[in-house]
Amino acid sequence: MTETVRTAELVSVVIPVYNSPSLEALVHRIASAFEGRSERFEIILVDDGSTDPAVWPALDSLARGGQSIRAVQLTRNFGQQAATLCGMREARGDVVITMDDDLQHDPADIPLLLAQREHDIVIGQLVRSEHGPFRRLASTAKGLFDRAIIGIPKGVRLSSFRLLRRTVVDGILTMRATHPFLPALMFHVSKDVVGVPVTHSRRPSGRSGYTFSRLLRLFSNLVISNSSILLRVAAFAGLLLACVSFGLAAAVIYRKIVHGISVQGWTSLFASTLLIGGAVLMSVGVIGEYLIRIIESSDSRPIYFIRRRAGNCPET
């Protein structure tokens, strides 16, 4: 009778990199998190078009120096969402963990995520955020929209420190989105999610790459590319204005017929025209933005391009 030898589970750690100065320390701490554990691991570092010329040589050196490390360089900066998707497509693991490159996510918390891997999605929930006031305010506002649009289960707060089972990763990779927003994609695949408290450290050096324009672009990807909420709001506003306009017109006609009173006032008429015209133009603009995204999607335009790779493929 032949005994079946079960291969240890492979965990892929995907990290989008942009001008990070802490790569060697990050890789060392991830390796330390797996010491004494039964799982095998691989680290996939995706250089998202870093402007610092020292980043790719550092990634290349790390990939050549360790069997469990691979590096990918994109042709330009495509954004964290696209870079993370690139890493997920490169990953071979039974589960995939994503995290930031700035050591604010503590690799020592990886076992906390793995302990809940019977769930499809495990979110590392920051006990205390070390982001600045503006970033915390923007995150709070986006969190409200996340809950309303994506339908995140109550009590779960999003972060980019997360674990996804292979089923969820494969499901995400089958979906075509020119402006991807990972939480919307993964919750479309599964709602089996649990939150795990994790620490959030201060950024050791540099500053966050999330400027106001980047946050605004990420928000637009959520609202426009992953939901129809603006179309519904525009339709509701148009219906509401139409009802108000019909009501005012009926009141004017009633007063004229019943009481013989003619309503004067070009100012109010002009203001009403501007209000309704502005609402119409806003609705046209929203619809136009949706049409642009639909055209981009129909073009099957890739969301990233790879310049080169470094490192070995994991053992099978």
PDB file of C-alpha atoms in Angstrom:
ATOM      1  CA  MET A   1       0.000   0.000   0.000  1.00  0.00           C
ATOM      2  CA  THR A   2       1.483   3.305  -1.097  1.00  0.00           C
ATOM      3  CA  GLU A   3       1.389   6.120   1.446  1.00  0.00           C
ATOM      4  CA  THR A   4       0.321   9.475   0.059  1.00  0.00           C
ATOM      5  CA  VAL A   5       2.725  12.273   0.973  1.00  0.00           C
ATOM      6  CA  ARG A   6       0.899  15.551   1.475  1.00  0.00           C
ATOM      7  CA  THR A   7       2.796  18.629   0.315  1.00  0.00           C
ATOM      8  CA  ALA A   8       2.903  21.468   2.834  1.00  0.00           C
ATOM      9  CA  GLU A   9       0.531  24.324   2.060  1.00  0.00           C
ATOM     10  CA  LEU A  10       2.091  27.146   0.044  1.00  0.00           C
ATOM     11  CA  VAL A  11       1.404  30.727   1.173  1.00  0.00           C
ATOM     12  CA  SER A  12       2.017  33.545  -1.311  1.00  0.00           C
ATOM     13  CA  VAL A  13       2.777  36.985   0.151  1.00  0.00           C
ATOM     14  CA  VAL A  14       2.120  39.671  -2.477  1.00  0.00           C
ATOM     15  CA  ILE A  15       3.601  43.141  -1.948  1.00  0.00           C
ATOM     16  CA  PRO A  16       3.205  46.071  -4.370  1.00  0.00           C
ATOM     17  CA  VAL A  17       6.358  48.205  -4.132  1.00  0.00           C
ATOM     18  CA  TYR A  18       6.739  51.903  -4.861  1.00  0.00           C
ATOM     19  CA  ASN A  19       9.964  53.680  -3.864  1.00  0.00           C
ATOM     20  CA  SER A  20      10.242  51.593  -0.700  1.00  0.00           C
ATOM     21  CA  PRO A  21      13.495  51.896   1.299  1.00  0.00           C
ATOM     22  CA  SER A  22      12.648  48.995   3.659  1.00  0.00           C
ATOM     23  CA  LEU A  23      12.644  46.006   1.334  1.00  0.00           C
ATOM     24  CA  GLU A  24      15.412  43.929   2.915  1.00  0.00           C
ATOM     25  CA  ALA A  25      14.001  44.410   6.413  1.00  0.00           C
ATOM     26  CA  LEU A  26      10.495  43.569   5.175  1.00  0.00           C
ATOM     27  CA  VAL A  27      11.592  40.330   3.519  1.00  0.00           C
ATOM     28  CA  HIS A  28      13.597  39.311   6.598  1.00  0.00           C
ATOM     29  CA  ARG A  29      10.633  39.885   8.908  1.00  0.00           C
ATOM     30  CA  ILE A  30       8.276  37.931   6.640  1.00  0.00           C
ATOM     31  CA  ALA A  31      10.706  34.982   6.620  1.00  0.00           C
ATOM     32  CA  SER A  32      10.900  35.202  10.420  1.00  0.00           C
ATOM     33  CA  ALA A  33       7.093  35.024  10.636  1.00  0.00           C
ATOM     34  CA  PHE A  34       7.187  31.583   8.950  1.00  0.00           C
ATOM     35  CA  GLU A  35      10.008  30.149  11.060  1.00  0.00           C
ATOM     36  CA  GLY A  36       8.909  26.944  12.803  1.00  0.00           C
ATOM     37  CA  ARG A  37       5.651  26.764  10.829  1.00  0.00           C
ATOM     38  CA  SER A  38       4.577  23.908   8.564  1.00  0.00           C
ATOM     39  CA  GLU A  39       3.641  26.123   5.610  1.00  0.00           C
ATOM     40  CA  ARG A  40       5.960  26.861   2.724  1.00  0.00           C
ATOM     41  CA  PHE A  41       5.967  30.460   1.550  1.00  0.00           C
ATOM     42  CA  GLU A  42       6.889  32.628  -1.392  1.00  0.00           C
ATOM     43  CA  ILE A  43       7.229  36.403  -1.530  1.00  0.00           C
ATOM     44  CA  ILE A  44       6.212  38.244  -4.692  1.00  0.00           C
ATOM     45  CA  LEU A  45       7.424  41.842  -4.922  1.00  0.00           C
ATOM     46  CA  VAL A  46       5.851  43.946  -7.686  1.00  0.00           C
ATOM     47  CA  ASP A  47       7.724  47.143  -8.568  1.00  0.00           C
ATOM     48  CA  ASP A  48       4.926  49.515  -9.583  1.00  0.00           C
ATOM     49  CA  GLY A  49       7.053  51.820 -11.724  1.00  0.00           C
ATOM     50  CA  SER A  50       9.189  53.208  -8.889  1.00  0.00           C
ATOM     51  CA  THR A  51      10.966  56.477  -9.723  1.00  0.00           C
ATOM     52  CA  ASP A  52      13.853  55.600  -7.395  1.00  0.00           C
ATOM     53  CA  PRO A  53      16.451  53.853  -9.615  1.00  0.00           C
ATOM     54  CA  ALA A  54      17.727  51.842  -6.633  1.00  0.00           C
ATOM     55  CA  VAL A  55      14.458  49.931  -6.147  1.00  0.00           C
ATOM     56  CA  TRP A  56      14.685  47.398  -8.985  1.00  0.00           C
ATOM     57  CA  PRO A  57      18.350  46.468  -8.343  1.00  0.00           C
ATOM     58  CA  ALA A  58      17.384  45.870  -4.694  1.00  0.00           C
ATOM     59  CA  LEU A  59      14.454  43.669  -5.737  1.00  0.00           C
ATOM     60  CA  ASP A  60      16.567  41.821  -8.273  1.00  0.00           C
ATOM     61  CA  SER A  61      19.239  41.151  -5.629  1.00  0.00           C
ATOM     62  CA  LEU A  62      16.654  39.859  -3.147  1.00  0.00           C
ATOM     63  CA  ALA A  63      15.082  37.596  -5.784  1.00  0.00           C
ATOM     64  CA  ARG A  64      18.439  36.142  -6.822  1.00  0.00           C
ATOM     65  CA  GLY A  65      19.460  35.579  -3.223  1.00  0.00           C
ATOM     66  CA  GLY A  66      16.444  33.592  -2.068  1.00  0.00           C
ATOM     67  CA  GLN A  67      14.576  30.636  -3.566  1.00  0.00           C
ATOM     68  CA  SER A  68      11.314  31.847  -2.065  1.00  0.00           C
ATOM     69  CA  ILE A  69      11.463  35.391  -3.477  1.00  0.00           C
ATOM     70  CA  ARG A  70      10.343  36.584  -6.891  1.00  0.00           C
ATOM     71  CA  ALA A  71      10.240  40.106  -8.276  1.00  0.00           C
ATOM     72  CA  VAL A  72       8.264  41.687 -11.105  1.00  0.00           C
ATOM     73  CA  GLN A  73       8.826  45.131 -12.612  1.00  0.00           C
ATOM     74  CA  LEU A  74       5.963  46.952 -14.315  1.00  0.00           C
ATOM     75  CA  THR A  75       6.615  49.316 -17.205  1.00  0.00           C
ATOM     76  CA  ARG A  76       5.179  52.314 -15.344  1.00  0.00           C
ATOM     77  CA  ASN A  77       3.146  53.219 -12.286  1.00  0.00           C
ATOM     78  CA  PHE A  78      -0.258  51.553 -12.700  1.00  0.00           C
ATOM     79  CA  GLY A  79      -1.409  51.978  -9.086  1.00  0.00           C
ATOM     80  CA  GLN A  80      -1.594  49.733  -6.046  1.00  0.00           C
ATOM     81  CA  GLN A  81      -4.721  47.884  -7.179  1.00  0.00           C
ATOM     82  CA  ALA A  82      -3.233  46.876 -10.542  1.00  0.00           C
ATOM     83  CA  ALA A  83       0.147  45.980  -9.005  1.00  0.00           C
ATOM     84  CA  THR A  84      -1.563  43.796  -6.401  1.00  0.00           C
ATOM     85  CA  LEU A  85      -3.571  42.032  -9.112  1.00  0.00           C
ATOM     86  CA  CYS A  86      -0.327  41.435 -11.017  1.00  0.00           C
ATOM     87  CA  GLY A  87       1.188  39.816  -7.917  1.00  0.00           C
ATOM     88  CA  MET A  88      -1.921  37.702  -7.407  1.00  0.00           C
ATOM     89  CA  ARG A  89      -1.678  36.429 -10.978  1.00  0.00           C
ATOM     90  CA  GLU A  90       1.974  35.509 -10.392  1.00  0.00           C
ATOM     91  CA  ALA A  91       1.172  33.792  -7.075  1.00  0.00           C
ATOM     92  CA  ARG A  92       1.025  30.009  -6.886  1.00  0.00           C
ATOM     93  CA  GLY A  93      -0.069  29.664  -3.271  1.00  0.00           C
ATOM     94  CA  ASP A  94      -3.054  27.876  -1.774  1.00  0.00           C
ATOM     95  CA  VAL A  95      -3.709  31.153   0.039  1.00  0.00           C
ATOM     96  CA  VAL A  96      -2.539  34.655  -0.875  1.00  0.00           C
ATOM     97  CA  ILE A  97      -1.673  37.381   1.636  1.00  0.00           C
ATOM     98  CA  THR A  98      -1.383  40.994   0.473  1.00  0.00           C
ATOM     99  CA  MET A  99       0.337  43.719   2.467  1.00  0.00           C
ATOM    100  CA  ASP A 100       2.005  47.112   2.046  1.00  0.00           C
ATOM    101  CA  ASP A 101       5.716  47.673   1.502  1.00  0.00           C
ATOM    102  CA  ASP A 102       6.342  50.295   4.189  1.00  0.00           C
ATOM    103  CA  LEU A 103       6.465  48.078   7.331  1.00  0.00           C
ATOM    104  CA  GLN A 104       3.294  49.644   8.702  1.00  0.00           C
ATOM    105  CA  HIS A 105       1.761  46.177   8.398  1.00  0.00           C
ATOM    106  CA  ASP A 106       3.678  43.972  10.816  1.00  0.00           C
ATOM    107  CA  PRO A 107       4.714  40.641   9.212  1.00  0.00           C
ATOM    108  CA  ALA A 108       4.602  39.110  12.714  1.00  0.00           C
ATOM    109  CA  ASP A 109       0.788  39.302  12.409  1.00  0.00           C
ATOM    110  CA  ILE A 110       0.734  36.939   9.408  1.00  0.00           C
ATOM    111  CA  PRO A 111       0.077  33.903  11.677  1.00  0.00           C
ATOM    112  CA  LEU A 112      -3.056  35.700  12.953  1.00  0.00           C
ATOM    113  CA  LEU A 113      -4.432  35.755   9.405  1.00  0.00           C
ATOM    114  CA  LEU A 114      -3.407  32.152   8.765  1.00  0.00           C
ATOM    115  CA  ALA A 115      -5.204  31.031  11.917  1.00  0.00           C
ATOM    116  CA  GLN A 116      -8.517  32.060  10.269  1.00  0.00           C
ATOM    117  CA  ARG A 117      -7.822  30.650   6.805  1.00  0.00           C
ATOM    118  CA  GLU A 118     -10.880  28.395   6.905  1.00  0.00           C
ATOM    119  CA  HIS A 119     -12.689  31.591   5.826  1.00  0.00           C
ATOM    120  CA  ASP A 120     -12.484  32.744   2.203  1.00  0.00           C
ATOM    121  CA  ILE A 121     -11.429  36.274   3.154  1.00  0.00           C
ATOM    122  CA  VAL A 122      -9.551  37.404   6.261  1.00  0.00           C
ATOM    123  CA  ILE A 123      -9.070  41.158   6.770  1.00  0.00           C
ATOM    124  CA  GLY A 124      -6.375  42.563   9.041  1.00  0.00           C
ATOM    125  CA  GLN A 125      -8.200  45.293  10.963  1.00  0.00           C
ATOM    126  CA  LEU A 126      -5.942  48.011  12.289  1.00  0.00           C
ATOM    127  CA  VAL A 127      -6.265  48.364  16.069  1.00  0.00           C
ATOM    128  CA  ARG A 128      -4.915  51.899  15.923  1.00  0.00           C
ATOM    129  CA  SER A 129      -4.172  53.673  12.658  1.00  0.00           C
ATOM    130  CA  GLU A 130      -0.868  55.527  12.396  1.00  0.00           C
ATOM    131  CA  HIS A 131      -1.911  57.422   9.271  1.00  0.00           C
ATOM    132  CA  GLY A 132      -2.069  61.215   9.303  1.00  0.00           C
ATOM    133  CA  PRO A 133      -5.308  63.140  10.048  1.00  0.00           C
ATOM    134  CA  PHE A 134      -6.121  63.709   6.363  1.00  0.00           C
ATOM    135  CA  ARG A 135      -5.595  60.050   5.462  1.00  0.00           C
ATOM    136  CA  ARG A 136      -7.723  58.906   8.426  1.00  0.00           C
ATOM    137  CA  LEU A 137     -10.523  61.318   7.454  1.00  0.00           C
ATOM    138  CA  ALA A 138     -10.414  60.179   3.819  1.00  0.00           C
ATOM    139  CA  SER A 139     -10.372  56.520   4.901  1.00  0.00           C
ATOM    140  CA  THR A 140     -13.392  57.069   7.158  1.00  0.00           C
ATOM    141  CA  ALA A 141     -15.355  58.728   4.355  1.00  0.00           C
ATOM    142  CA  LYS A 142     -14.403  55.994   1.885  1.00  0.00           C
ATOM    143  CA  GLY A 143     -15.326  53.354   4.463  1.00  0.00           C
ATOM    144  CA  LEU A 144     -18.891  54.681   4.563  1.00  0.00           C
ATOM    145  CA  PHE A 145     -19.137  54.389   0.784  1.00  0.00           C
ATOM    146  CA  ASP A 146     -17.499  50.944   0.889  1.00  0.00           C
ATOM    147  CA  ARG A 147     -20.203  49.714   3.233  1.00  0.00           C
ATOM    148  CA  ALA A 148     -23.030  51.271   1.188  1.00  0.00           C
ATOM    149  CA  ILE A 149     -21.777  50.219  -2.258  1.00  0.00           C
ATOM    150  CA  ILE A 150     -19.957  46.932  -1.717  1.00  0.00           C
ATOM    151  CA  GLY A 151     -22.129  45.611   1.087  1.00  0.00           C
ATOM    152  CA  ILE A 152     -19.321  44.833   3.522  1.00  0.00           C
ATOM    153  CA  PRO A 153     -20.608  42.805   6.476  1.00  0.00           C
ATOM    154  CA  LYS A 154     -21.196  44.769   9.658  1.00  0.00           C
ATOM    155  CA  GLY A 155     -18.177  45.016  11.940  1.00  0.00           C
ATOM    156  CA  VAL A 156     -15.601  44.421   9.184  1.00  0.00           C
ATOM    157  CA  ARG A 157     -13.216  47.252   8.308  1.00  0.00           C
ATOM    158  CA  LEU A 158     -11.137  47.115   5.149  1.00  0.00           C
ATOM    159  CA  SER A 159      -7.355  47.242   4.888  1.00  0.00           C
ATOM    160  CA  SER A 160      -4.811  46.116   2.311  1.00  0.00           C
ATOM    161  CA  PHE A 161      -3.439  43.563   4.831  1.00  0.00           C
ATOM    162  CA  ARG A 162      -5.602  40.575   3.928  1.00  0.00           C
ATOM    163  CA  LEU A 163      -5.677  36.841   3.253  1.00  0.00           C
ATOM    164  CA  LEU A 164      -7.569  35.360   0.308  1.00  0.00           C
ATOM    165  CA  ARG A 165      -8.106  31.687  -0.363  1.00  0.00           C
ATOM    166  CA  ARG A 166      -7.212  30.343  -3.797  1.00  0.00           C
ATOM    167  CA  THR A 167     -10.892  30.140  -4.782  1.00  0.00           C
ATOM    168  CA  VAL A 168     -11.323  33.889  -4.246  1.00  0.00           C
ATOM    169  CA  VAL A 169      -8.070  34.743  -6.051  1.00  0.00           C
ATOM    170  CA  ASP A 170      -9.026  32.645  -9.068  1.00  0.00           C
ATOM    171  CA  GLY A 171     -12.477  34.234  -9.098  1.00  0.00           C
ATOM    172  CA  ILE A 172     -11.003  37.756  -9.015  1.00  0.00           C
ATOM    173  CA  LEU A 173      -8.620  36.971 -11.871  1.00  0.00           C
ATOM    174  CA  THR A 174     -11.487  35.839 -14.118  1.00  0.00           C
ATOM    175  CA  MET A 175     -13.124  39.271 -13.897  1.00  0.00           C
ATOM    176  CA  ARG A 176     -12.149  41.992 -16.354  1.00  0.00           C
ATOM    177  CA  ALA A 177     -11.973  45.494 -14.912  1.00  0.00           C
ATOM    178  CA  THR A 178     -10.041  48.373 -16.454  1.00  0.00           C
ATOM    179  CA  HIS A 179     -10.233  50.299 -13.172  1.00  0.00           C
ATOM    180  CA  PRO A 180     -10.165  47.523 -10.559  1.00  0.00           C
ATOM    181  CA  PHE A 181     -11.038  47.987  -6.899  1.00  0.00           C
ATOM    182  CA  LEU A 182     -10.013  44.815  -5.094  1.00  0.00           C
ATOM    183  CA  PRO A 183     -12.543  44.854  -2.222  1.00  0.00           C
ATOM    184  CA  ALA A 184     -15.428  45.093  -4.700  1.00  0.00           C
ATOM    185  CA  LEU A 185     -14.017  42.195  -6.719  1.00  0.00           C
ATOM    186  CA  MET A 186     -13.335  39.910  -3.768  1.00  0.00           C
ATOM    187  CA  PHE A 187     -16.715  40.528  -2.121  1.00  0.00           C
ATOM    188  CA  HIS A 188     -18.357  39.778  -5.451  1.00  0.00           C
ATOM    189  CA  VAL A 189     -16.744  36.322  -5.260  1.00  0.00           C
ATOM    190  CA  SER A 190     -17.484  35.577  -1.592  1.00  0.00           C
ATOM    191  CA  LYS A 191     -18.990  37.115   1.546  1.00  0.00           C
ATOM    192  CA  ASP A 192     -17.343  34.560   3.843  1.00  0.00           C
ATOM    193  CA  VAL A 193     -15.203  37.163   5.606  1.00  0.00           C
ATOM    194  CA  VAL A 194     -13.799  37.682   9.074  1.00  0.00           C
ATOM    195  CA  GLY A 195     -11.798  40.531  10.607  1.00  0.00           C
ATOM    196  CA  VAL A 196      -8.654  39.997  12.695  1.00  0.00           C
ATOM    197  CA  PRO A 197      -7.155  42.760  14.895  1.00  0.00           C
ATOM    198  CA  VAL A 198      -3.582  43.598  13.817  1.00  0.00           C
ATOM    199  CA  THR A 199      -1.081  46.268  14.777  1.00  0.00           C
ATOM    200  CA  HIS A 200      -0.299  49.283  12.601  1.00  0.00           C
ATOM    201  CA  SER A 201       3.198  50.684  12.982  1.00  0.00           C
ATOM    202  CA  ARG A 202       4.497  54.140  12.226  1.00  0.00           C
ATOM    203  CA  ARG A 203       6.079  54.541   8.814  1.00  0.00           C
ATOM    204  CA  PRO A 204       9.850  54.243   9.446  1.00  0.00           C
ATOM    205  CA  SER A 205      10.811  56.656   6.664  1.00  0.00           C
ATOM    206  CA  GLY A 206       9.421  58.502   3.682  1.00  0.00           C
ATOM    207  CA  ARG A 207       5.781  59.403   3.277  1.00  0.00           C
ATOM    208  CA  SER A 208       2.656  57.774   1.982  1.00  0.00           C
ATOM    209  CA  GLY A 209       2.192  57.532  -1.775  1.00  0.00           C
ATOM    210  CA  TYR A 210      -1.532  58.198  -1.340  1.00  0.00           C
ATOM    211  CA  THR A 211      -1.874  61.834  -2.355  1.00  0.00           C
ATOM    212  CA  PHE A 212      -5.257  63.552  -2.609  1.00  0.00           C
ATOM    213  CA  SER A 213      -5.386  62.883  -6.359  1.00  0.00           C
ATOM    214  CA  ARG A 214      -4.634  59.162  -5.844  1.00  0.00           C
ATOM    215  CA  LEU A 215      -7.314  58.849  -3.178  1.00  0.00           C
ATOM    216  CA  LEU A 216      -9.766  60.637  -5.468  1.00  0.00           C
ATOM    217  CA  ARG A 217      -8.923  58.263  -8.319  1.00  0.00           C
ATOM    218  CA  LEU A 218      -9.356  55.254  -6.036  1.00  0.00           C
ATOM    219  CA  PHE A 219     -12.714  56.633  -4.888  1.00  0.00           C
ATOM    220  CA  SER A 220     -13.843  57.131  -8.498  1.00  0.00           C
ATOM    221  CA  ASN A 221     -12.860  53.546  -9.299  1.00  0.00           C
ATOM    222  CA  LEU A 222     -15.083  52.385  -6.448  1.00  0.00           C
ATOM    223  CA  VAL A 223     -18.070  54.573  -7.283  1.00  0.00           C
ATOM    224  CA  ILE A 224     -18.015  54.484 -11.093  1.00  0.00           C
ATOM    225  CA  SER A 225     -16.218  51.299 -12.143  1.00  0.00           C
ATOM    226  CA  ASN A 226     -17.651  49.024  -9.474  1.00  0.00           C
ATOM    227  CA  SER A 227     -21.166  50.326  -8.931  1.00  0.00           C
ATOM    228  CA  SER A 228     -24.068  52.117 -10.612  1.00  0.00           C
ATOM    229  CA  ILE A 229     -24.798  54.369  -7.656  1.00  0.00           C
ATOM    230  CA  LEU A 230     -24.161  57.668  -9.505  1.00  0.00           C
ATOM    231  CA  LEU A 231     -26.557  56.684 -12.296  1.00  0.00           C
ATOM    232  CA  ARG A 232     -29.182  55.859  -9.682  1.00  0.00           C
ATOM    233  CA  VAL A 233     -28.583  59.167  -7.878  1.00  0.00           C
ATOM    234  CA  ALA A 234     -28.782  61.087 -11.162  1.00  0.00           C
ATOM    235  CA  ALA A 235     -32.000  59.284 -12.110  1.00  0.00           C
ATOM    236  CA  PHE A 236     -33.519  59.974  -8.682  1.00  0.00           C
ATOM    237  CA  ALA A 237     -32.491  63.651  -8.823  1.00  0.00           C
ATOM    238  CA  GLY A 238     -33.971  63.958 -12.318  1.00  0.00           C
ATOM    239  CA  LEU A 239     -37.246  62.367 -11.200  1.00  0.00           C
ATOM    240  CA  LEU A 240     -37.393  64.608  -8.121  1.00  0.00           C
ATOM    241  CA  LEU A 241     -36.770  67.776 -10.160  1.00  0.00           C
ATOM    242  CA  ALA A 242     -39.358  66.682 -12.722  1.00  0.00           C
ATOM    243  CA  CYS A 243     -41.956  66.178  -9.981  1.00  0.00           C
ATOM    244  CA  VAL A 244     -41.170  69.584  -8.471  1.00  0.00           C
ATOM    245  CA  SER A 245     -41.372  71.223 -11.918  1.00  0.00           C
ATOM    246  CA  PHE A 246     -44.705  69.548 -12.702  1.00  0.00           C
ATOM    247  CA  GLY A 247     -46.036  70.599  -9.299  1.00  0.00           C
ATOM    248  CA  LEU A 248     -45.016  74.225  -9.805  1.00  0.00           C
ATOM    249  CA  ALA A 249     -46.482  74.253 -13.303  1.00  0.00           C
ATOM    250  CA  ALA A 250     -49.768  72.815 -11.998  1.00  0.00           C
ATOM    251  CA  ALA A 251     -49.877  75.475  -9.264  1.00  0.00           C
ATOM    252  CA  VAL A 252     -49.343  78.272 -11.811  1.00  0.00           C
ATOM    253  CA  ILE A 253     -52.045  76.906 -14.123  1.00  0.00           C
ATOM    254  CA  TYR A 254     -54.466  76.445 -11.204  1.00  0.00           C
ATOM    255  CA  ARG A 255     -53.968  80.026  -9.959  1.00  0.00           C
ATOM    256  CA  LYS A 256     -54.424  81.373 -13.494  1.00  0.00           C
ATOM    257  CA  ILE A 257     -57.618  79.410 -14.233  1.00  0.00           C
ATOM    258  CA  VAL A 258     -59.308  79.562 -10.813  1.00  0.00           C
ATOM    259  CA  HIS A 259     -58.172  82.922  -9.446  1.00  0.00           C
ATOM    260  CA  GLY A 260     -57.070  84.700 -12.601  1.00  0.00           C
ATOM    261  CA  ILE A 261     -53.678  85.445 -11.060  1.00  0.00           C
ATOM    262  CA  SER A 262     -50.721  85.682 -13.407  1.00  0.00           C
ATOM    263  CA  VAL A 263     -47.410  84.779 -11.842  1.00  0.00           C
ATOM    264  CA  GLN A 264     -44.673  87.332 -12.553  1.00  0.00           C
ATOM    265  CA  GLY A 265     -40.996  86.994 -11.884  1.00  0.00           C
ATOM    266  CA  TRP A 266     -38.356  86.338 -14.494  1.00  0.00           C
ATOM    267  CA  THR A 267     -35.720  85.972 -11.757  1.00  0.00           C
ATOM    268  CA  SER A 268     -37.318  82.911 -10.212  1.00  0.00           C
ATOM    269  CA  LEU A 269     -37.941  81.432 -13.667  1.00  0.00           C
ATOM    270  CA  PHE A 270     -34.326  82.001 -14.653  1.00  0.00           C
ATOM    271  CA  ALA A 271     -33.084  80.441 -11.387  1.00  0.00           C
ATOM    272  CA  SER A 272     -35.304  77.403 -11.910  1.00  0.00           C
ATOM    273  CA  THR A 273     -34.022  77.017 -15.469  1.00  0.00           C
ATOM    274  CA  LEU A 274     -30.416  77.149 -14.285  1.00  0.00           C
ATOM    275  CA  LEU A 275     -31.139  74.601 -11.542  1.00  0.00           C
ATOM    276  CA  ILE A 276     -32.799  72.128 -13.882  1.00  0.00           C
ATOM    277  CA  GLY A 277     -30.234  72.733 -16.642  1.00  0.00           C
ATOM    278  CA  GLY A 278     -27.374  72.177 -14.186  1.00  0.00           C
ATOM    279  CA  ALA A 279     -28.920  68.929 -13.010  1.00  0.00           C
ATOM    280  CA  VAL A 280     -29.312  67.764 -16.613  1.00  0.00           C
ATOM    281  CA  LEU A 281     -25.688  68.630 -17.437  1.00  0.00           C
ATOM    282  CA  MET A 282     -24.490  66.843 -14.296  1.00  0.00           C
ATOM    283  CA  SER A 283     -26.450  63.744 -15.290  1.00  0.00           C
ATOM    284  CA  VAL A 284     -25.008  63.871 -18.804  1.00  0.00           C
ATOM    285  CA  GLY A 285     -21.499  64.145 -17.332  1.00  0.00           C
ATOM    286  CA  VAL A 286     -22.061  61.116 -15.095  1.00  0.00           C
ATOM    287  CA  ILE A 287     -23.435  59.081 -17.995  1.00  0.00           C
ATOM    288  CA  GLY A 288     -20.491  60.200 -20.153  1.00  0.00           C
ATOM    289  CA  GLU A 289     -18.005  58.985 -17.522  1.00  0.00           C
ATOM    290  CA  TYR A 290     -19.727  55.600 -17.455  1.00  0.00           C
ATOM    291  CA  LEU A 291     -19.599  55.437 -21.267  1.00  0.00           C
ATOM    292  CA  ILE A 292     -15.855  56.169 -21.206  1.00  0.00           C
ATOM    293  CA  ARG A 293     -15.284  53.291 -18.794  1.00  0.00           C
ATOM    294  CA  ILE A 294     -17.478  50.978 -20.879  1.00  0.00           C
ATOM    295  CA  ILE A 295     -15.480  51.847 -24.013  1.00  0.00           C
ATOM    296  CA  GLU A 296     -12.184  51.227 -22.191  1.00  0.00           C
ATOM    297  CA  SER A 297     -13.504  47.895 -20.960  1.00  0.00           C
ATOM    298  CA  SER A 298     -14.659  46.843 -24.428  1.00  0.00           C
ATOM    299  CA  ASP A 299     -11.166  47.606 -25.751  1.00  0.00           C
ATOM    300  CA  SER A 300      -9.856  44.800 -23.470  1.00  0.00           C
ATOM    301  CA  ARG A 301      -7.052  47.130 -22.407  1.00  0.00           C
ATOM    302  CA  PRO A 302      -4.653  45.398 -19.963  1.00  0.00           C
ATOM    303  CA  ILE A 303      -4.415  47.071 -16.567  1.00  0.00           C
ATOM    304  CA  TYR A 304      -0.627  46.605 -16.378  1.00  0.00           C
ATOM    305  CA  PHE A 305       2.393  45.600 -18.459  1.00  0.00           C
ATOM    306  CA  ILE A 306       5.390  43.659 -17.161  1.00  0.00           C
ATOM    307  CA  ARG A 307       8.886  44.743 -18.159  1.00  0.00           C
ATOM    308  CA  ARG A 308      10.865  41.925 -16.522  1.00  0.00           C
ATOM    309  CA  ARG A 309      10.925  39.295 -13.822  1.00  0.00           C
ATOM    310  CA  ALA A 310      13.564  38.050 -11.416  1.00  0.00           C
ATOM    311  CA  GLY A 311      13.770  34.966  -9.217  1.00  0.00           C
ATOM    312  CA  ASN A 312      12.782  31.329  -9.433  1.00  0.00           C
ATOM    313  CA  CYS A 313       9.358  29.754  -9.691  1.00  0.00           C
ATOM    314  CA  PRO A 314       8.214  27.969  -6.535  1.00  0.00           C
ATOM    315  CA  GLU A 315       8.527  24.235  -6.288  1.00  0.00           C
ATOM    316  CA  THR A 316       5.472  22.242  -7.329  1.00  0.00           C
TER     317      THR A 316
END
